[in-house]
mmCIF file of C-alpha atoms in Angstrom:
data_model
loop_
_atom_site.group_PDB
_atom_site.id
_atom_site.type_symbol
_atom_site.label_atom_id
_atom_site.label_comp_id
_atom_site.label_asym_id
_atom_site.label_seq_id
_atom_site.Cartn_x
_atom_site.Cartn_y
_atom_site.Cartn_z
ATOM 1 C CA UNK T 1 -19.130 -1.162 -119.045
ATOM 2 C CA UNK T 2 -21.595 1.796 -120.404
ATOM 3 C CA UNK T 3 -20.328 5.141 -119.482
ATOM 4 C CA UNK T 4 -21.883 8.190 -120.464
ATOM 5 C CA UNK T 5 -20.471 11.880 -119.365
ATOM 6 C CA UNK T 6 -22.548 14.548 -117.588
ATOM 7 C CA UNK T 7 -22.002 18.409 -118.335
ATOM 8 C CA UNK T 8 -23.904 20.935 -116.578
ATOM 9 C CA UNK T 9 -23.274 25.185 -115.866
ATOM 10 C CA UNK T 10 -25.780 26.304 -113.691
ATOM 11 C CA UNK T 11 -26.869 30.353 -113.006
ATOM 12 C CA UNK T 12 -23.829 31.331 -111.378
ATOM 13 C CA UNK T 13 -22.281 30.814 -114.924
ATOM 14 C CA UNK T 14 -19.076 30.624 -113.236
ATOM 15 C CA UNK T 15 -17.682 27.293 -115.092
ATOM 16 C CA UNK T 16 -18.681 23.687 -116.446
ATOM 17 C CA UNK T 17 -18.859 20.697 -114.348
ATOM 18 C CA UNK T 18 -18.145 17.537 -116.157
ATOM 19 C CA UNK T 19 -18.359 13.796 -114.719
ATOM 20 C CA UNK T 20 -17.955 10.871 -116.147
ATOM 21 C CA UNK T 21 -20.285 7.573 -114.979
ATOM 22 C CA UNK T 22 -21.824 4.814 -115.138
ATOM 23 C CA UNK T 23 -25.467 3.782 -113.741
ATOM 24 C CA UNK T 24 -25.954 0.359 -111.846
ATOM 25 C CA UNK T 25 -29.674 -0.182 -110.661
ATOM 26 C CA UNK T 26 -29.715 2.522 -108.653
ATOM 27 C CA UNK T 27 -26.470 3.467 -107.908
ATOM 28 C CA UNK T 28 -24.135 5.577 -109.251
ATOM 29 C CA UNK T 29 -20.212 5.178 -110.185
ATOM 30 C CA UNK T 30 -18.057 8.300 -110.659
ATOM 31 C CA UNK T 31 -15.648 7.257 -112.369
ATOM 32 C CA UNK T 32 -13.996 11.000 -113.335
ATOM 33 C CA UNK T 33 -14.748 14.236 -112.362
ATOM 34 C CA UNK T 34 -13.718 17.701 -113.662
ATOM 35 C CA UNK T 35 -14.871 21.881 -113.093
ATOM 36 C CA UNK T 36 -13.152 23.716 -116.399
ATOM 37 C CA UNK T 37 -13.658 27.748 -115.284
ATOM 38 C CA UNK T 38 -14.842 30.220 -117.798
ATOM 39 C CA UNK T 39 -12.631 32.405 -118.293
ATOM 40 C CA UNK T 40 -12.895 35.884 -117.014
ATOM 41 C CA UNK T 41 -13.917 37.677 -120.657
ATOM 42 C CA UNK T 42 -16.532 35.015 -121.743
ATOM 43 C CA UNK T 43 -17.958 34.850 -118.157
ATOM 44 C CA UNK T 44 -18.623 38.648 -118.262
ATOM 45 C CA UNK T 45 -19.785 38.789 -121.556
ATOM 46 C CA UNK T 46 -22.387 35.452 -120.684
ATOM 47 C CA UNK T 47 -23.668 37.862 -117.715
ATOM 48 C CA UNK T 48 -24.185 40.755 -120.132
ATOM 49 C CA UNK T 49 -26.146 38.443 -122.542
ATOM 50 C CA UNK T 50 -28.553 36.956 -120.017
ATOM 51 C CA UNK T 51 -29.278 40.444 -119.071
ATOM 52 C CA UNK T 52 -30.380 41.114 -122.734
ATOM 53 C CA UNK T 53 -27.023 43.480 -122.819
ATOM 54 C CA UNK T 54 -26.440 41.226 -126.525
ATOM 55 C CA UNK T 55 -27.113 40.778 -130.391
ATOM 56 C CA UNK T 56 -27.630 37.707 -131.957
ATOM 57 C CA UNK T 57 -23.858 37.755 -133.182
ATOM 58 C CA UNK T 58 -23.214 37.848 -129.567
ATOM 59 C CA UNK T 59 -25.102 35.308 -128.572
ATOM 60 C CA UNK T 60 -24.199 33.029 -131.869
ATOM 61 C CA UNK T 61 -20.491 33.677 -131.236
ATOM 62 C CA UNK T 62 -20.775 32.688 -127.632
ATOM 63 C CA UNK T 63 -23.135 29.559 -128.374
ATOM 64 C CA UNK T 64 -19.954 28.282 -130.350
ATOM 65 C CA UNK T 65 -17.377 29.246 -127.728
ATOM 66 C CA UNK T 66 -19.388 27.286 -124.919
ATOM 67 C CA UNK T 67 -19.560 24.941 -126.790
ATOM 68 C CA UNK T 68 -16.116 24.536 -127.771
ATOM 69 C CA UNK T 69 -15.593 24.538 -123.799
ATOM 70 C CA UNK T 70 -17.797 22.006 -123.293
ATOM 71 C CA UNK T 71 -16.244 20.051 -125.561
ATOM 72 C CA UNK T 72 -13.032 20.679 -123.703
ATOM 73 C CA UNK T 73 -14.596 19.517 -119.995
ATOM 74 C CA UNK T 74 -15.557 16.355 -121.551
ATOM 75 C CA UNK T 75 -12.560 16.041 -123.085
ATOM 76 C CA UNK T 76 -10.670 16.796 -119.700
ATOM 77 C CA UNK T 77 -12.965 14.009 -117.895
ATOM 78 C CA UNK T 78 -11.942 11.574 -120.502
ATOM 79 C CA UNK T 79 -8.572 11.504 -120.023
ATOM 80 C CA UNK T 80 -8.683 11.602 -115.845
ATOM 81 C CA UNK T 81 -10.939 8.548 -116.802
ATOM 82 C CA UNK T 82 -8.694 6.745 -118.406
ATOM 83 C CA UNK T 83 -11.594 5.542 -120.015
ATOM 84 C CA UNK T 84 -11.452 4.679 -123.748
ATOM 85 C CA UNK T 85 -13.797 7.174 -125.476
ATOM 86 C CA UNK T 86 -15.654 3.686 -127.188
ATOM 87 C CA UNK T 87 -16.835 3.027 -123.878
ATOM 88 C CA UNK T 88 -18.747 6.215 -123.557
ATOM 89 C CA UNK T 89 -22.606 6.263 -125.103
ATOM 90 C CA UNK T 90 -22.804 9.965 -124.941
ATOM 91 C CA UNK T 91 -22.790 12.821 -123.430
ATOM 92 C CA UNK T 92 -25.627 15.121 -121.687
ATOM 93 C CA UNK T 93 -25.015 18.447 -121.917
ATOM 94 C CA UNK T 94 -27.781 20.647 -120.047
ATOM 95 C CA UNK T 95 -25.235 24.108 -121.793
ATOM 96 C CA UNK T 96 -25.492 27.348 -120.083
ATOM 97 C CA UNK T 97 -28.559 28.927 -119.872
ATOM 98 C CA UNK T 98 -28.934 32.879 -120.897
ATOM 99 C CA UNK T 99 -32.722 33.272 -120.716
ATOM 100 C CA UNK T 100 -35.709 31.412 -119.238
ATOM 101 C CA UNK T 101 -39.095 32.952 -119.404
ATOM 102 C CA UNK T 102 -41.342 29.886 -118.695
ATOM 103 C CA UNK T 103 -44.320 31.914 -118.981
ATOM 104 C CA UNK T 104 -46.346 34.680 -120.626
ATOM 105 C CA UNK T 105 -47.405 34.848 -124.501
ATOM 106 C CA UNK T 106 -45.046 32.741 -125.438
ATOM 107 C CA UNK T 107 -42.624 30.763 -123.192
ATOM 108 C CA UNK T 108 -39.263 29.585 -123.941
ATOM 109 C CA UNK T 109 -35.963 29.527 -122.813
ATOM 110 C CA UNK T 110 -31.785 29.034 -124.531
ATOM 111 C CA UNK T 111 -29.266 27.239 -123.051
ATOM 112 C CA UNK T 112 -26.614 28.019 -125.521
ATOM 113 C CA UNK T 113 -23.145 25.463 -126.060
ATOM 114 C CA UNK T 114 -23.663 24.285 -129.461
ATOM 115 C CA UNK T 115 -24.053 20.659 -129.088
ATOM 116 C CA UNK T 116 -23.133 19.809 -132.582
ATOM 117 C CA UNK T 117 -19.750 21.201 -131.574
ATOM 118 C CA UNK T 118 -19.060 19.469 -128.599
ATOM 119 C CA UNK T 119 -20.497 16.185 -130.626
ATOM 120 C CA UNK T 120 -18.014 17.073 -133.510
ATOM 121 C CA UNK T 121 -14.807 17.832 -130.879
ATOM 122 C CA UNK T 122 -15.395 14.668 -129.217
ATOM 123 C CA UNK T 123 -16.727 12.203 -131.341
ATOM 124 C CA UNK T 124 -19.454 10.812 -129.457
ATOM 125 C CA UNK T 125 -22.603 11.413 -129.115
ATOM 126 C CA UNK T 126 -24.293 14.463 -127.743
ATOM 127 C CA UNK T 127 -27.469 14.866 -126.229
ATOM 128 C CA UNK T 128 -28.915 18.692 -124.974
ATOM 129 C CA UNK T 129 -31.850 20.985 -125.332
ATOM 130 C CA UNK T 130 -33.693 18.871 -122.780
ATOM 131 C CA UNK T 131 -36.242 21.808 -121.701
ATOM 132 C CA UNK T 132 -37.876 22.887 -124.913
ATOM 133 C CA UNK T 133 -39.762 19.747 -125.206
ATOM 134 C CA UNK T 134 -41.169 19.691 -121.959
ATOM 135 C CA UNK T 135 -42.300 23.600 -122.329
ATOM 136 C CA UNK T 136 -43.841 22.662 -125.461
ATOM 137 C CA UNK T 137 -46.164 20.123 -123.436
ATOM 138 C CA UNK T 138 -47.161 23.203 -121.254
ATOM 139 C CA UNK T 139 -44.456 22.670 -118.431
ATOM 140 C CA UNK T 140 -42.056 24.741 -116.668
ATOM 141 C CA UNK T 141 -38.851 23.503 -118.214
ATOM 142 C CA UNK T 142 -37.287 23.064 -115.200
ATOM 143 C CA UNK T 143 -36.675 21.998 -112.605
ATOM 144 C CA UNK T 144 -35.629 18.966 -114.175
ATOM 145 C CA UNK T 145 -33.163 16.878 -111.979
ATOM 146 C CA UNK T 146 -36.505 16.227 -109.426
ATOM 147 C CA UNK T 147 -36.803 12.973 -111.912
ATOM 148 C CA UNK T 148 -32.840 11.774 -111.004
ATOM 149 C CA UNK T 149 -33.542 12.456 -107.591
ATOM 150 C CA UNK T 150 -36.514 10.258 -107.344
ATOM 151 C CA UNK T 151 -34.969 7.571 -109.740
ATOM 152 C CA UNK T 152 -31.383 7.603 -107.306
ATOM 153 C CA UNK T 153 -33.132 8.752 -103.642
ATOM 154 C CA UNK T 154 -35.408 7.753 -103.139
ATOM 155 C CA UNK T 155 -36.431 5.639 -99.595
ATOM 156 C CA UNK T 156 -39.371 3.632 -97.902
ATOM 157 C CA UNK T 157 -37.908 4.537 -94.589
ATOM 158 C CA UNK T 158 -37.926 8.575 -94.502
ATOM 159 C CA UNK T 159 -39.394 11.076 -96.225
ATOM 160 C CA UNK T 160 -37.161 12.966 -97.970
ATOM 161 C CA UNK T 161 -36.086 16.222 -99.682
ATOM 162 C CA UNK T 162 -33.411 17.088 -101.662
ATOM 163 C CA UNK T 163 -32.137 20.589 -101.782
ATOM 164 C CA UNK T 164 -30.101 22.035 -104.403
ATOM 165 C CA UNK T 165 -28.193 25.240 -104.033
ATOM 166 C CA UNK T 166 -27.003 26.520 -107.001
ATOM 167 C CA UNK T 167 -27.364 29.996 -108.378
ATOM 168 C CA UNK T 168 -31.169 29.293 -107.652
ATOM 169 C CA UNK T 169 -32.245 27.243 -104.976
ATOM 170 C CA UNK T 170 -34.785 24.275 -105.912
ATOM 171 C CA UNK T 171 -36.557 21.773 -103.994
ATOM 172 C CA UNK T 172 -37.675 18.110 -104.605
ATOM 173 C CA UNK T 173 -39.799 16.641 -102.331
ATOM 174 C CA UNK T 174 -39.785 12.234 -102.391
ATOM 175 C CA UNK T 175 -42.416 10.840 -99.751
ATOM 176 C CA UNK T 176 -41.551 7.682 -98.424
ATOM 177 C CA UNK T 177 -44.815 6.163 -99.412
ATOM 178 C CA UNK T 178 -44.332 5.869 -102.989
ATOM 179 C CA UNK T 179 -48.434 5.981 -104.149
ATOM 180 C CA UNK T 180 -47.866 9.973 -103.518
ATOM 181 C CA UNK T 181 -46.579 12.139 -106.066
ATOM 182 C CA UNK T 182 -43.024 13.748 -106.275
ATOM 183 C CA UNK T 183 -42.949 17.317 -106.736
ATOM 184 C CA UNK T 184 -40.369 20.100 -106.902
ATOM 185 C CA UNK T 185 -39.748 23.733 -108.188
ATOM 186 C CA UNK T 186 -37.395 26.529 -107.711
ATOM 187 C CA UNK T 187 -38.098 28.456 -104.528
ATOM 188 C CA UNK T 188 -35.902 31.632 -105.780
ATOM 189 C CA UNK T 189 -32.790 32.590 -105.239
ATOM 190 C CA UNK T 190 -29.480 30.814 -103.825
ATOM 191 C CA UNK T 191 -26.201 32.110 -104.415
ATOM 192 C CA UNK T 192 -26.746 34.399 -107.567
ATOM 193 C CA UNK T 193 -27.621 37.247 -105.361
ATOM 194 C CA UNK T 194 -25.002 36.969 -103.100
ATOM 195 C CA UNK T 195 -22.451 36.367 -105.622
ATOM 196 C CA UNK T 196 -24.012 39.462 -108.062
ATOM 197 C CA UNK T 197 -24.212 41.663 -104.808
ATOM 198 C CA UNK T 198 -20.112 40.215 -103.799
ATOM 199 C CA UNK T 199 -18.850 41.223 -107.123
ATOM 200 C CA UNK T 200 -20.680 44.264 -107.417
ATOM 201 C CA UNK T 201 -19.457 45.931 -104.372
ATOM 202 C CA UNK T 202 -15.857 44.027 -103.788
ATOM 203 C CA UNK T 203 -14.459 42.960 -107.459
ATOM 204 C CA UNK T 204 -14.755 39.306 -105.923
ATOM 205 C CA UNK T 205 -17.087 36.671 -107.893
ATOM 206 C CA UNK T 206 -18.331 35.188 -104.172
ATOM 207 C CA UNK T 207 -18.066 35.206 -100.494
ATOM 208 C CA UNK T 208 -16.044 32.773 -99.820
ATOM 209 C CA UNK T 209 -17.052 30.633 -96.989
ATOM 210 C CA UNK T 210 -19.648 33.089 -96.247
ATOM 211 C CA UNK T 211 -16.635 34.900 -94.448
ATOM 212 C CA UNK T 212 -17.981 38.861 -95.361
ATOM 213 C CA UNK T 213 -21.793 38.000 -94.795
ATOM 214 C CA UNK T 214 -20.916 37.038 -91.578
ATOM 215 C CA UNK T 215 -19.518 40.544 -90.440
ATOM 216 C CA UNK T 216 -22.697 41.793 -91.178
ATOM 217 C CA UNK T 217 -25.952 41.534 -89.900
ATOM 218 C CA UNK T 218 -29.737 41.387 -91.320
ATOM 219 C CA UNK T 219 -31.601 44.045 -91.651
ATOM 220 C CA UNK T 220 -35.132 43.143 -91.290
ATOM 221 C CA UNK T 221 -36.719 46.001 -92.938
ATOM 222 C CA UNK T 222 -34.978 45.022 -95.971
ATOM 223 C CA UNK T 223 -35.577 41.232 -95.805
ATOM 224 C CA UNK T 224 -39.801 41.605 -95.812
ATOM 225 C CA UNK T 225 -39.175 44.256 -98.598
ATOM 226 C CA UNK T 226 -37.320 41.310 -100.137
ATOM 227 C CA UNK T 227 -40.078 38.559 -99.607
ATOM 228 C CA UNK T 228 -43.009 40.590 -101.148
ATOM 229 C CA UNK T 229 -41.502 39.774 -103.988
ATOM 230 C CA UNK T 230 -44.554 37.576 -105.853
ATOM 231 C CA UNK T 231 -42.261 35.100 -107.231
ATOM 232 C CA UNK T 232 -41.999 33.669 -103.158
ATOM 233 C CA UNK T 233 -46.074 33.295 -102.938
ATOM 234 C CA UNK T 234 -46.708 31.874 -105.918
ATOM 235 C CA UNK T 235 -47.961 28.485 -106.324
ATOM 236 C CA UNK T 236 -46.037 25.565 -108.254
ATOM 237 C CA UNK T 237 -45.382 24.599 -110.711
ATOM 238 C CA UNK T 238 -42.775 27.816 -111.110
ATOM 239 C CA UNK T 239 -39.162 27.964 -112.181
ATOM 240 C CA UNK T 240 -36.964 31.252 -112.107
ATOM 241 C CA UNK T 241 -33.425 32.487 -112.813
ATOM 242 C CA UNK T 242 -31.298 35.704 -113.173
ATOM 243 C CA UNK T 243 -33.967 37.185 -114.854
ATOM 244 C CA UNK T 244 -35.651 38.332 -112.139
ATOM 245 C CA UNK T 245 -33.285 37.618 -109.543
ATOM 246 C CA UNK T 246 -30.026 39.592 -110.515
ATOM 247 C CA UNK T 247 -27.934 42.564 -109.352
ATOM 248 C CA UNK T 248 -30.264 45.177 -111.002
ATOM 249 C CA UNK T 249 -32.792 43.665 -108.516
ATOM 250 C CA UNK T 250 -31.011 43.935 -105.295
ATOM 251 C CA UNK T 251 -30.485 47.430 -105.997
ATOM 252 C CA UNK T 252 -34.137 48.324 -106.688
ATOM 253 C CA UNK T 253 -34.668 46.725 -103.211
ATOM 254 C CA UNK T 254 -31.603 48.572 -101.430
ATOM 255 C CA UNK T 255 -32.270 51.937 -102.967
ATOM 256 C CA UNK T 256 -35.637 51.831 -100.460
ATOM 257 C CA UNK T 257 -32.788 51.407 -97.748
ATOM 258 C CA UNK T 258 -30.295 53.976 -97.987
ATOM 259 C CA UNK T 259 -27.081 53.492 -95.975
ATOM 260 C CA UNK T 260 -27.730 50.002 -95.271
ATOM 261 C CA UNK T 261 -23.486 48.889 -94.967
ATOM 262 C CA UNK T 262 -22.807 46.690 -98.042
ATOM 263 C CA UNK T 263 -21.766 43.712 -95.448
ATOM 264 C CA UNK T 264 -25.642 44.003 -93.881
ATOM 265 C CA UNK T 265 -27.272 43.928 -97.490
ATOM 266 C CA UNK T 266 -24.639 40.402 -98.497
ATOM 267 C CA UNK T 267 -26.180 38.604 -95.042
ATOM 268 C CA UNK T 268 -29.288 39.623 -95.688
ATOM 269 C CA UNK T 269 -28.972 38.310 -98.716
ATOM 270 C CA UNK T 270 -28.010 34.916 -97.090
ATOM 271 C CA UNK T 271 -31.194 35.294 -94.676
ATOM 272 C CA UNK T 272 -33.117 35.562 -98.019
ATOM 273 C CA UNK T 273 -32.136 32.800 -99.465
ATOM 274 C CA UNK T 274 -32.573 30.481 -96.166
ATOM 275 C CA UNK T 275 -36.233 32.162 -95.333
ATOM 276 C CA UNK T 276 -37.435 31.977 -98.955
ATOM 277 C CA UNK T 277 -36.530 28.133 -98.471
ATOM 278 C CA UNK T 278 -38.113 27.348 -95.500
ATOM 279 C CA UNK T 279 -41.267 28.960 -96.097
ATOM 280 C CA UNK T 280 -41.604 26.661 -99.191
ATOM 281 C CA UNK T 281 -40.390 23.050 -97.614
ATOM 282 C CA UNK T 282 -43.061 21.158 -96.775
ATOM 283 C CA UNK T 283 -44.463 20.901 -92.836
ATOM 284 C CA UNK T 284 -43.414 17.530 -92.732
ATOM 285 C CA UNK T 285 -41.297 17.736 -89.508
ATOM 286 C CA UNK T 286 -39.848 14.589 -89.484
ATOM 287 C CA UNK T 287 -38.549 15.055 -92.821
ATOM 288 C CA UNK T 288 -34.739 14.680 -94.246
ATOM 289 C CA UNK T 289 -33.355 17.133 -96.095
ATOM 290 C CA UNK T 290 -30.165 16.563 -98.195
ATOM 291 C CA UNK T 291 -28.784 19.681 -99.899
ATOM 292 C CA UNK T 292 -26.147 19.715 -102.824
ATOM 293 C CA UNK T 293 -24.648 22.083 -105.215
ATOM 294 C CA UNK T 294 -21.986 25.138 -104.431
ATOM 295 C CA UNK T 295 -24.219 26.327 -101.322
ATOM 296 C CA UNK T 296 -23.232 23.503 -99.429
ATOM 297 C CA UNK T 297 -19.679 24.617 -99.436
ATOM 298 C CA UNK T 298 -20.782 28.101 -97.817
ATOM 299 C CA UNK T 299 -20.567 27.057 -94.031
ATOM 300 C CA UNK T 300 -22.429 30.556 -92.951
ATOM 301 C CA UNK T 301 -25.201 29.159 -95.249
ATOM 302 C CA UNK T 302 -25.163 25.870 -94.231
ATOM 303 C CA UNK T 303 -25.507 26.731 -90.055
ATOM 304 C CA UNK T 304 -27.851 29.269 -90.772
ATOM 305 C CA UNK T 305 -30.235 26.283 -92.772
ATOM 306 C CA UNK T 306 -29.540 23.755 -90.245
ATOM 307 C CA UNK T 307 -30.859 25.874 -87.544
ATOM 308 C CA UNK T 308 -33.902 27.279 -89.274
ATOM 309 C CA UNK T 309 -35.217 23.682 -90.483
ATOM 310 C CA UNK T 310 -35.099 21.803 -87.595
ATOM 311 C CA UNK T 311 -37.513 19.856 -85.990
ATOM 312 C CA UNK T 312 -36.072 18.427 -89.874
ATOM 313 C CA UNK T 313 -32.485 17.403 -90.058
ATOM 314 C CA UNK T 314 -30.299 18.336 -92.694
ATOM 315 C CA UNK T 315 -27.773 16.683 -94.103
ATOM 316 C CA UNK T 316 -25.515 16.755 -98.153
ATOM 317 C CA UNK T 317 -26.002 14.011 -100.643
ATOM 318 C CA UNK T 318 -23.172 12.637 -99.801
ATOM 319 C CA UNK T 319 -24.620 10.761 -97.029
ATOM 320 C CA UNK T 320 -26.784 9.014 -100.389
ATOM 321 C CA UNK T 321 -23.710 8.413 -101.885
ATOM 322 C CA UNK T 322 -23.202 11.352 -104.272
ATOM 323 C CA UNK T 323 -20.871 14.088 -103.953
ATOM 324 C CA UNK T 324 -23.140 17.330 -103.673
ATOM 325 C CA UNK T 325 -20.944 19.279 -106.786
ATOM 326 C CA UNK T 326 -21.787 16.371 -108.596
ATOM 327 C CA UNK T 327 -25.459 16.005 -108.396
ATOM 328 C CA UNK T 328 -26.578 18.069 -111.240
ATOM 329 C CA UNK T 329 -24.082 16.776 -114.216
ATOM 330 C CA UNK T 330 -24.645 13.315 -112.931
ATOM 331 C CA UNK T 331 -28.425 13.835 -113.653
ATOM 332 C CA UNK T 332 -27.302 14.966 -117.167
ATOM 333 C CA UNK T 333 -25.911 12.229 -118.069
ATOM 334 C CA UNK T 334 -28.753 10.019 -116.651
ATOM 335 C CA UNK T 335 -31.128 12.500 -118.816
ATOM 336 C CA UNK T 336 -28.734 11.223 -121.672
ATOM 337 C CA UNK T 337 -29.640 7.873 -121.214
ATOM 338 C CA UNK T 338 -33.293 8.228 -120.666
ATOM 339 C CA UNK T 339 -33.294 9.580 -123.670
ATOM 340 C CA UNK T 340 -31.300 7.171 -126.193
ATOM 341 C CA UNK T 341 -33.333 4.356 -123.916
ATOM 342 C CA UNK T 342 -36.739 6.124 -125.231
ATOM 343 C CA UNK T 343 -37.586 6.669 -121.953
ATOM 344 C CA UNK T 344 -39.295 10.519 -120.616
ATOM 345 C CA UNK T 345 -36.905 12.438 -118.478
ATOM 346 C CA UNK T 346 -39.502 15.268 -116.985
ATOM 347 C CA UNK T 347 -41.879 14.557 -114.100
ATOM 348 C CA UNK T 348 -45.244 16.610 -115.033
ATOM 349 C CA UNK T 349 -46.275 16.555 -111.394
ATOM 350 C CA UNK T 350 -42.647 18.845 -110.855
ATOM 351 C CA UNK T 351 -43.041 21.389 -114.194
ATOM 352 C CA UNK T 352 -46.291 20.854 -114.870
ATOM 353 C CA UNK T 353 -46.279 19.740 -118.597
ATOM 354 C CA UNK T 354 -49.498 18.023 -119.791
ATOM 355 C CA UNK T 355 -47.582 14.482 -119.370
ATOM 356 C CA UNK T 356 -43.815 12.453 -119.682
ATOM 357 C CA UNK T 357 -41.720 13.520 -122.359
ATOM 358 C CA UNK T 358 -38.867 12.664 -124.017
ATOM 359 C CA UNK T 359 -36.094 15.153 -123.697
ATOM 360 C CA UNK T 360 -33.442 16.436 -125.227
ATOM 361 C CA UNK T 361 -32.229 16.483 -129.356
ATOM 362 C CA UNK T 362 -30.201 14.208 -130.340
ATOM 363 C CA UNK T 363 -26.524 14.994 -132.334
ATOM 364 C CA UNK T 364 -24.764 11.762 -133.472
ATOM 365 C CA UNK T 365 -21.084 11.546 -133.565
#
């Protein structure tokens, strides 16, 4: 058996996810799985950095202390394996991403988590940096899973569309009829409001099961202030992240509201995040929709999407086979072998790069 090991830590920045697999046609075995939370002190000072509040020893110090975390989730996965490390190919480590600017003069974006350190820790073989290569070609940078989700589920029987909720919410639209093109982007934002706007105002890093939005109410004053935003009418291909959608942004849009109760602005918040969706699936009403990622474990979230999509159904990827918390490291590890296969990992029609790519650098054990 090949096994390779996925690592991802998406815009909530609140910890790694780390799986270990192995790919069969198209199916997927998790063999392992594994969440190692930042700690408090390096979580609060990753915030700070992707809000520019950070020098470049900041940022160099923290590259190597994600990255000796990393190290330590795949190390974790290993051993709840039972898997000898010989067995594994390598890893794909997507790191944690402090900036993304995918456009302007001149586009880039860091994912920092040295990968020479987790290569080093582990001995085996590291792949990461998957975006840079696909914004040199012109695209986005992300999303990149859309390319998993078509390789693992797709279907000839439905059309489908696969909804991740992470800190930003992204879509990837699979037709059924397989001459049309997949296509995906982020629509905005999914929990990284809620949880900036949570911590903010009660010391807590998230709502948990959506229990304070829910003794609120919207305010729908607020919510159309929130949807002129020009990030929710703009065309694809488009990719966002805390950079535009943080704390400092709710409270531009609140200070328009005064005394708007703190447990009104977190459900509005949720309304955001389900409206800014639906506006952006496509009007294909007999659709499928399977979400993943830590949304789907928000109930309040989950009713309030169920409700507002139908005619469409909605269902998790576990129905596919695939844990929804898993999703995103499992596509890191498939990345991982795309790219040790010599195979592109990016779908242009999803970030718009001029054409397929190979992703990611290399780091040998």
């Amino acid at each position: 058996m090949e096994a390779w090991i996925g690592l991802m830590s998406g815009t909530s920045m609140d910890g790694i996810d780390a799986v270990l697999v192995s790919f069969d046609d198209q199916s997927v075995n998790v063999h392992a799985s594994e969440t190692l939370n930042y700690p408090d002190d390096l979580r609060h000072r990753l915030l700070a950095v992707s809000q520019n509040q950070g020098t470049p020893d900041e940022v160099g110090e923290l590259d190597t202390l994600a990255g000796a975390l990393f190290a330590d989730a795949a190390s974790r996965v290993i051993k709840r394996s039972g898997i000898s490390p010989s067995a594994i190919r390598a890893i794909g480590s997507h790191g944690q991403t402090i900036r993304h600017q995918p456009s302007g003069f001149a586009p880039f974006s860091i994912q920092i988590g040295n990968p020479a350190v987790i290569a080093e820790r582990t001995g085996i073989t590291t792949i990461a940096d998957f975006r840079r290569r696909d914004m040199a070609a012109g695209g986005q940078g992300a999303p990149l899973v859309p390319a998993f989700h078509k390789a693992f589920f797709s279907s000839d029987r439905e059309d489908r569309c696969i909804l991740n909720l992470g800190g930003i919410a992204n879509i990837t639209w699979i037709p059924a009829d397989s001459t049309e093109p997949v296509t995906g982007f982020d629509t905005g934002p999914a929990n990284a409001l809620m949880d900036a706007w949570c911590l903010n105002q009660t010391g807590l890093p998230y709502d948990t099961d959506g229990h304070w939005a829910d003794e609120g109410s919207v305010n729908q004053e607020l919510l159309k202030d929130m949807l002129s935003d020009a990030y929710f009418a703009r065309s694809a291909p488009k990719s966002t992240g805390k950079e535009r959608f943080n704390l400092d942004w709710v409270k531009t849009q609140v200070q328009r509201h005064p005394d708007i109760p703190a447990e009104d602005v977190q459900r509005t918040l949720l309304q955001l995040t389900v409206t800014s969706i639906i506006h952006q699936l496509p009007a294909v009403p007999a659709m499928r929709i399977y979400a993943c990622g830590g949304g789907t474990r928000n109930p309040l979230l989950m009713r309030e999407l169920e409700q507002a999509v139908s005619p469409a159904s909605l269902a998790v990827t576990a129905e596919l086979g695939l844990d929804p918390q898993w999703v995103e490291p499992v596509a890191f590890a498939w990345l991982a072998q795309q790219t040790l296969a010599g195979n592109p990992g990016n779908l242009p029609d999803v970030t718009g790069a001029r054409g397929p790519r190979i992703l990611g650098a290399i780091h040998h054990a």
